[in-house]
Coordinates of C-alpha atoms and ligand atoms in Angstrom, one line a residue:
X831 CA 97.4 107.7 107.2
X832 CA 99.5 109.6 109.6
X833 CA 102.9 108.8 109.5
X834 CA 105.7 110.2 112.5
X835 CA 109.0 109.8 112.9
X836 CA 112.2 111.8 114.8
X837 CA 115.4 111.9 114.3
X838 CA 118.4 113.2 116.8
X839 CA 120.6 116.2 116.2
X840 CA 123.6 114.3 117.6
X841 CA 125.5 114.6 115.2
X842 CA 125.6 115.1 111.0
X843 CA 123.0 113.2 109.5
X844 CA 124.4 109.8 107.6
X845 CA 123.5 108.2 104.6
X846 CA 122.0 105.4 107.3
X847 CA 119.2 107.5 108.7
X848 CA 118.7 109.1 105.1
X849 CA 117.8 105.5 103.7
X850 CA 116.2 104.0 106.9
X851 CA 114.2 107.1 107.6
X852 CA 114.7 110.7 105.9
X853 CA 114.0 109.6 102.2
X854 CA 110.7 107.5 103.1
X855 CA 109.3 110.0 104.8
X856 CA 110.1 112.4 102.3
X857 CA 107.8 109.6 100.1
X858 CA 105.0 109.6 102.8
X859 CA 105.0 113.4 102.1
X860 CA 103.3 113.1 98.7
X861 CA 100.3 110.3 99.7
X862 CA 100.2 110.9 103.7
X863 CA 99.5 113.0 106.7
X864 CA 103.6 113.7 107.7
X865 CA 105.1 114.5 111.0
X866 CA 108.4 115.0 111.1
X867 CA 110.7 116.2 114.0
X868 CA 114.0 116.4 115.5
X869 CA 114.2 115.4 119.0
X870 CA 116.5 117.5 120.9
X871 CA 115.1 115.8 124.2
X872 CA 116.2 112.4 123.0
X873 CA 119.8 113.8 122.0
X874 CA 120.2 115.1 125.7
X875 CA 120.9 111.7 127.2
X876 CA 124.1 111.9 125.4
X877 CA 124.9 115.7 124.7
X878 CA 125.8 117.9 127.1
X879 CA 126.8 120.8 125.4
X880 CA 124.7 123.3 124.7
X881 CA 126.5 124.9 121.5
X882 CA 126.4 121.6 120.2
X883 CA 123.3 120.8 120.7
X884 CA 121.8 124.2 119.4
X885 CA 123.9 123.9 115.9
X886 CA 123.0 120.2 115.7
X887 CA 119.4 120.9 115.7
X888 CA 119.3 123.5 113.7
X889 CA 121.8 121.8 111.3
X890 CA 119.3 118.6 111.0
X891 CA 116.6 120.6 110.1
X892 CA 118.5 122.3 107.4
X893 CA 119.6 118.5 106.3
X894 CA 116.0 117.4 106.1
X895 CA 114.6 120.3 104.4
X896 CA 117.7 119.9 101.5
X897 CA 116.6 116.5 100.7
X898 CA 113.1 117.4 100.6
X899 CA 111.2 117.4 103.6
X900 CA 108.7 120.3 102.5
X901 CA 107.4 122.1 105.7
X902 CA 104.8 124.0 103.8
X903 CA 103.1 119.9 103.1
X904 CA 103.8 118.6 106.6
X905 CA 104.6 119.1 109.7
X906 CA 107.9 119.4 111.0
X907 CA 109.1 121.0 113.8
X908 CA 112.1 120.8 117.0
X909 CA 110.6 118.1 119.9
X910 CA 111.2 121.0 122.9
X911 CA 108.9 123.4 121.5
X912 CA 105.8 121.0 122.1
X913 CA 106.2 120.9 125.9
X914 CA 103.1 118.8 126.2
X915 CA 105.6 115.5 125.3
X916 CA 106.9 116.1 128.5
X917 CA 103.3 116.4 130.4
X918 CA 102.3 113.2 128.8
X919 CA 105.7 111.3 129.4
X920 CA 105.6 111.4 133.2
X921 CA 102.0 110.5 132.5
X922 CA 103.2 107.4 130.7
X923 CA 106.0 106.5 133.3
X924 CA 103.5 106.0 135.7
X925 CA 101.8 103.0 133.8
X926 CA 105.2 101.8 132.2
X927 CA 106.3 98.5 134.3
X928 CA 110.4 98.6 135.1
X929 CA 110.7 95.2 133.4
X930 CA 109.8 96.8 129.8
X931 CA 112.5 99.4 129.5
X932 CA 115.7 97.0 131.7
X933 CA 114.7 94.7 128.4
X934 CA 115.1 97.2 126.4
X935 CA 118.1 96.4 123.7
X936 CA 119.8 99.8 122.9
X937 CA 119.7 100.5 126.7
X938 CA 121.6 97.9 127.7
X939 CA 123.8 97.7 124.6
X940 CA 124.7 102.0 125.5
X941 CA 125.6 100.7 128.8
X942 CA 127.6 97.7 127.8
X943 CA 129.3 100.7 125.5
X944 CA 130.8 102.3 129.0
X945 CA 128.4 105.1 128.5
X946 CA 127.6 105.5 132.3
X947 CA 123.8 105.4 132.6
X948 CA 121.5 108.0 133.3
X949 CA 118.0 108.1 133.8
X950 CA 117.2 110.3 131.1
X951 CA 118.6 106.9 128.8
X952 CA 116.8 104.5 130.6
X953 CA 113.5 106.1 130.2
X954 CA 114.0 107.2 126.8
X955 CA 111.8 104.4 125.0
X956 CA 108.9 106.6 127.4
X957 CA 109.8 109.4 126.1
X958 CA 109.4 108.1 122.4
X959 CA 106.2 106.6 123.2
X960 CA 104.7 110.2 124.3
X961 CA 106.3 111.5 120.8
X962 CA 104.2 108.8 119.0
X963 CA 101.2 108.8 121.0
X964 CA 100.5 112.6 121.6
X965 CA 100.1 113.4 117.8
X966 CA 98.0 109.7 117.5
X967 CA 100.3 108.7 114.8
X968 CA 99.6 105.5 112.9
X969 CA 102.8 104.3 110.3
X970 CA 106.2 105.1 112.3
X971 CA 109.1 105.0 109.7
X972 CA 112.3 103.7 110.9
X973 CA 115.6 101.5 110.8
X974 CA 115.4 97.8 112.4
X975 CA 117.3 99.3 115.9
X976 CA 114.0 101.1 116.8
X977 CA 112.0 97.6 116.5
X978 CA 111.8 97.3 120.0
X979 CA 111.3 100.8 121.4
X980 CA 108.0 100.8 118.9
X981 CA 106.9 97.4 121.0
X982 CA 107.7 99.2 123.9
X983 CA 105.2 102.2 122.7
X984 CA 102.5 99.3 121.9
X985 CA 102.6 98.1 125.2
X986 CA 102.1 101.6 126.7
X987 CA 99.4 102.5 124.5
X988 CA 97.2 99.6 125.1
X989 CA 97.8 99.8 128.8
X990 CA 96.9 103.2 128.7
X991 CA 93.6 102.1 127.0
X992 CA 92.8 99.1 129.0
X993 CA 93.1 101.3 132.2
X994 CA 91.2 104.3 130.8
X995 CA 89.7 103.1 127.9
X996 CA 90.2 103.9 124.3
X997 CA 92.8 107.3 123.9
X998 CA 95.4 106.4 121.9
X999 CA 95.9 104.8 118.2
X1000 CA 98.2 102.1 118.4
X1001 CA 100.8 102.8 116.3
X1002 CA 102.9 100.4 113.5
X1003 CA 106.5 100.3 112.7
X1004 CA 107.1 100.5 109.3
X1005 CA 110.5 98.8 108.9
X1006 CA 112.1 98.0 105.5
X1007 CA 113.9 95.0 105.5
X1008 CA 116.3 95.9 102.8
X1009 CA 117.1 99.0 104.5
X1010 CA 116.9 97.6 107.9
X1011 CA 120.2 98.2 109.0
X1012 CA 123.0 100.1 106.8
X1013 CA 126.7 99.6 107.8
X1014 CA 129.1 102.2 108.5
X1015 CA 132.7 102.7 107.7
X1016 CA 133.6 99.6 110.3
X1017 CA 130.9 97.0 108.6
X1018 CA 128.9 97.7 112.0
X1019 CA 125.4 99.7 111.6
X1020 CA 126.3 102.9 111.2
X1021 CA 125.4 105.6 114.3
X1022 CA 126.2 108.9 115.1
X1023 CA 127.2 107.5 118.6
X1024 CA 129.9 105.1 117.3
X1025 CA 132.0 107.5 114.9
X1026 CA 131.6 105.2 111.8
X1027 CA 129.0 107.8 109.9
X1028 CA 129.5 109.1 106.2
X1029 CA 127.7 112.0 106.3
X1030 CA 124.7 113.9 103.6
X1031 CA 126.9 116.8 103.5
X1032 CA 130.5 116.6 104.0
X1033 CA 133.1 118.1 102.0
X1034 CA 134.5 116.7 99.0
X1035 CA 137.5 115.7 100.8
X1036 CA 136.1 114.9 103.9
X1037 CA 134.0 112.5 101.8
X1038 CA 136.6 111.1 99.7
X1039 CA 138.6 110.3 103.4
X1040 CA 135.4 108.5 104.9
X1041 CA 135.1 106.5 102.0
X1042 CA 138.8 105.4 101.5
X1043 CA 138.6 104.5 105.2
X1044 CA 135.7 101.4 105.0
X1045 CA 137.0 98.7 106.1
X1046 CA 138.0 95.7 103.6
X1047 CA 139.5 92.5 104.2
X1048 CA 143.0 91.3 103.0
X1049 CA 142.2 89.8 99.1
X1050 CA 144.3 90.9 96.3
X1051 CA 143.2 92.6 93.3
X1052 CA 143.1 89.7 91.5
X1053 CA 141.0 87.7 93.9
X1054 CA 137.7 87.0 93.1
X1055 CA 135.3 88.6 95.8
X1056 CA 131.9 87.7 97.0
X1057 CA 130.1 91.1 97.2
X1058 CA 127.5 90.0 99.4
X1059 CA 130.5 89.8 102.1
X1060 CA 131.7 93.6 101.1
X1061 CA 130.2 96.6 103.2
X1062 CA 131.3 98.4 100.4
X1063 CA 129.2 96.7 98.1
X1064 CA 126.5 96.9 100.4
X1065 CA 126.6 100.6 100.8
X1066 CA 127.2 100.9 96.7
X1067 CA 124.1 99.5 95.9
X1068 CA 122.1 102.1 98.1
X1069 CA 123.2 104.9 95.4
X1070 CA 122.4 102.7 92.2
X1071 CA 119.8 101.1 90.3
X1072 CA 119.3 97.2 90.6
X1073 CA 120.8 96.8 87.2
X1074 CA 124.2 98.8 87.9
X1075 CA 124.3 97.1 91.5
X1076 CA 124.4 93.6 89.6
X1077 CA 126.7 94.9 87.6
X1078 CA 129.4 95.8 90.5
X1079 CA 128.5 92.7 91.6
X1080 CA 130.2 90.6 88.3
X1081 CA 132.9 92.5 88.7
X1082 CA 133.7 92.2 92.2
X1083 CA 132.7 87.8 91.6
X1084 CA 135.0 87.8 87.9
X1085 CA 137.9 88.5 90.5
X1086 CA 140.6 91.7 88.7
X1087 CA 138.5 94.4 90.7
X1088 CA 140.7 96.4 93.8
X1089 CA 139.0 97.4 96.7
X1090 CA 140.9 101.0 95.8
X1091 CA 139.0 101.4 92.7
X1092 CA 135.4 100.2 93.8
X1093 CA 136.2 103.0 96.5
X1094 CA 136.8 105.7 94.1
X1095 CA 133.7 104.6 92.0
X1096 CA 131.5 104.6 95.2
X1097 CA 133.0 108.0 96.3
X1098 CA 131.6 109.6 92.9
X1099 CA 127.8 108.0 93.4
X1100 CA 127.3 109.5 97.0
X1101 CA 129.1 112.9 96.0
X1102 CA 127.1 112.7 92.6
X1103 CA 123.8 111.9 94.4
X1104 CA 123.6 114.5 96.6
X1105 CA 125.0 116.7 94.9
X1106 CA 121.6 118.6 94.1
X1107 CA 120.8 118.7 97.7
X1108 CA 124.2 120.4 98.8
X1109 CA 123.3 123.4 96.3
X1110 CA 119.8 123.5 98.7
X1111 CA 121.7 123.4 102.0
X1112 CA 124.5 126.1 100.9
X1113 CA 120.9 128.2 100.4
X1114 CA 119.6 127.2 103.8
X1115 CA 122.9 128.0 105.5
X1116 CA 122.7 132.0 104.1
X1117 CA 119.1 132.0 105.9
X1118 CA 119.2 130.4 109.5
X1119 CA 116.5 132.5 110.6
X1120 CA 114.3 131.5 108.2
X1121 CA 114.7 128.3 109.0
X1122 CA 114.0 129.1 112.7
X1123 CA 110.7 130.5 111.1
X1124 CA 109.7 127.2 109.5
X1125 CA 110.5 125.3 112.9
X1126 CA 108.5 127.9 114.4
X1127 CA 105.3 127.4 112.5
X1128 CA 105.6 123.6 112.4
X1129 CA 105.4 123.7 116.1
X1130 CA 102.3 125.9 116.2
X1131 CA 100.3 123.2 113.8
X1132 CA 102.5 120.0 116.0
X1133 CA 100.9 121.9 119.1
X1134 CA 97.9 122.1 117.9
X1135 CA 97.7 118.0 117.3
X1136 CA 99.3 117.1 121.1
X1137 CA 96.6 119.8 122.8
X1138 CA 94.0 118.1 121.4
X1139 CA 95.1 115.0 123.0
X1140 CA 96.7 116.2 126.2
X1141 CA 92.9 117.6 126.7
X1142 CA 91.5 113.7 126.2
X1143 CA 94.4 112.7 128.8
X1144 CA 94.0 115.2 131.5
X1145 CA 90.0 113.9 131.5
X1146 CA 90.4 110.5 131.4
X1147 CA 93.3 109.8 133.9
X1148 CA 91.0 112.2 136.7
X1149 CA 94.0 115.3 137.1
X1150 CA 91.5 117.6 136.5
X1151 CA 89.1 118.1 139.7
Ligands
LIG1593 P1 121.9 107.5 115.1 O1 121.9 106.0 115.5 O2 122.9 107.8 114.1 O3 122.0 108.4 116.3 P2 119.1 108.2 115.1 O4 119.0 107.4 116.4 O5 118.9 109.6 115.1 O6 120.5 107.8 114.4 O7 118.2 107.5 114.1 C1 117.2 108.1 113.2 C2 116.6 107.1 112.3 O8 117.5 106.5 111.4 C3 116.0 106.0 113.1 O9 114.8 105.6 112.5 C4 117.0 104.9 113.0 O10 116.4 103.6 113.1 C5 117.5 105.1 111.6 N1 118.9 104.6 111.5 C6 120.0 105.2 112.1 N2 121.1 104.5 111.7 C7 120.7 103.5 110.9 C8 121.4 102.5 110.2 N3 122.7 102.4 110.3 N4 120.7 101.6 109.5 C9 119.3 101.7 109.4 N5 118.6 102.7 110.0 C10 119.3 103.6 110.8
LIG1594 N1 114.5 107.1 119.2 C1 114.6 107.4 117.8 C2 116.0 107.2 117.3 O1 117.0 107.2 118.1 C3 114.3 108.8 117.6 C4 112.9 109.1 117.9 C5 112.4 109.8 119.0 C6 111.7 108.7 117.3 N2 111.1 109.9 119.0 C7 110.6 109.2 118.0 C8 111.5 107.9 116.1 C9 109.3 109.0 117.6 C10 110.2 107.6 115.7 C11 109.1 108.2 116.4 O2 116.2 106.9 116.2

């Protein structure tokens, strides 16, 4: 199968998009056909600088490639450097009625945020559709709050083929529930756009201060807890196995079990967990340009894939004449 999925350089990647998205992928890698990419286009509705976008994308890829995305068995690459996306996204606007994207969730939720809207955020979920469609990708690995956008790229595809007849796969979410939706520091989903993130790499301290900062609610030591109710549970039992999670989950029911101690125990597992891939990104970090390299040549093979397709397009929609 051929599995895609993105992932924007907004901001330091978070233990959210590394269960949702970056370690399944990694999983795909060994059994599937995997495309992997960071989509700088997507992170300019909201970045505007262009230092900060620049570090963040090359900062991403360095994340991915320390946990284990290996470019030499797939192919990963930046989103900008296949300008056919672009081509095939106006292409797509012109079959993609208005009322699909004002429904759109995330939209309106951005705008509801006070983020004042542009049309670059509104016609996002057009732009993911081309990303999907262009490399005919079938599984599409991500977290529950891209449910809708993946409808959205549905819709377009089988409009597109109704109107010009077969082109384009129509592609599947692939959405784990128990991973669906992974709270940050304030017990909402964790996003680099709301500032609740713990990040893959941070330092030690920055890490321990991320961790001491979830928020708990008022019960005493002594107080026996329901852990099903406790983001801090919740984010615990990412890092360990189903035995050791039930086992945190006694304690925090047998009552005598401070949030201040479950907080130091959790900080150890996530600093303990990656702490294999931190040695991998200091080694990135020395070599930027080779990792510039490695985006280079996964865009040359990505090209390859959306040309192919762009060619179909171009014939069937009567541009060329
Ligand atoms: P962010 O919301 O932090 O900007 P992205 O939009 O780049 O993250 O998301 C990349 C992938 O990670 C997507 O598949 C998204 O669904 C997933 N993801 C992000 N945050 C979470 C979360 N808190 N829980 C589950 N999945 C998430
Ligand atoms: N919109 C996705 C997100 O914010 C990122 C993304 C862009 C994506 N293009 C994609 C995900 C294509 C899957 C497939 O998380």
């Amino acid at each position: 199968m051929r599995v895609l999925s993105g992932i924007q350089p907004s901001g330091g990647l978070h233990i959210g998009n590394y269960f949702a998205m970056m370690r399944r992928m990694i999983d795909f890698q060994n059994t599937d056909e995997l495309f992997c990419f960071i989509v700088n286009f997507h992170a300019m509705t909201t970045v505007h600088d262009p230092n900060k976008l620049r570090e963040g994308t090359l900062s991403a890829a360095m994340d991915f490639i320390a946990v284990g995305l290996d470019p030499a068995r797939s192919y990963f690459w930046v989103q900008s450097d296949v300008p056919e996306v672009t081509e095939l996204t106006w292409i797509l606007s012109c079959l993609t009625p208005m009322g699909l994207l004002e429904r759109c969730v995330s939209y309106k939720d951005k705008i509801a945020s006070g983020i004042s809207p542009n049309h670059g955020i509104f016609a996002y979920p057009v732009l993911m559709a081309s990303d999907i469609l262009a490399y005919q990708a079938q599984i599409i690995p991500v977290g529950q709050d891209q449910k809708q956008h993946l409808e959205v790229t549905r819709d377009i595809a089988i409009k597109f083929n109704n109107v010009y007849g077969d082109t384009f796969v129509v592609p599947e979410a692939a959405i784990d529930d128990e991973l669906a939706v992974i709270p940050g520091t304030d017990g909402q989903k964790m996003s680099k756009s709301y500032g609740n993130t713990i990040e893959i790499f941070s330092t030690e301290k920055e890490l321990r201060e991320k961790i001491f900062s979830i928020k708990t609610d008022s019960a005493t030591v002594q107080d026996k807890k329901d852990p099903e109710k406790s983001t801090l549970y919740d984010i615990y039992k990412l890092f360990v196995s189903s035995g050791d999670a039930e086992i945190m989950a006694e304690r925090f029911r047998a009552g005598g079990l401070g949030y201040a101690q479950v907080k130091k125990e959790l900080f150890d597992v996530i600093w303990e967990y990656f702490r294999p891939y931190r040695q991998q990104r200091e080694e990135l970090e020395k070599d930027p340009d080779g990792v510039r390299d490695i985006l280079r040549m996964g865009a040359e093979k990505a090209r390859h894939v959306a040309t192919e397709t762009m060619e179909l397009v171009r014939e069937r929609i009567g541009i060329r004449y």
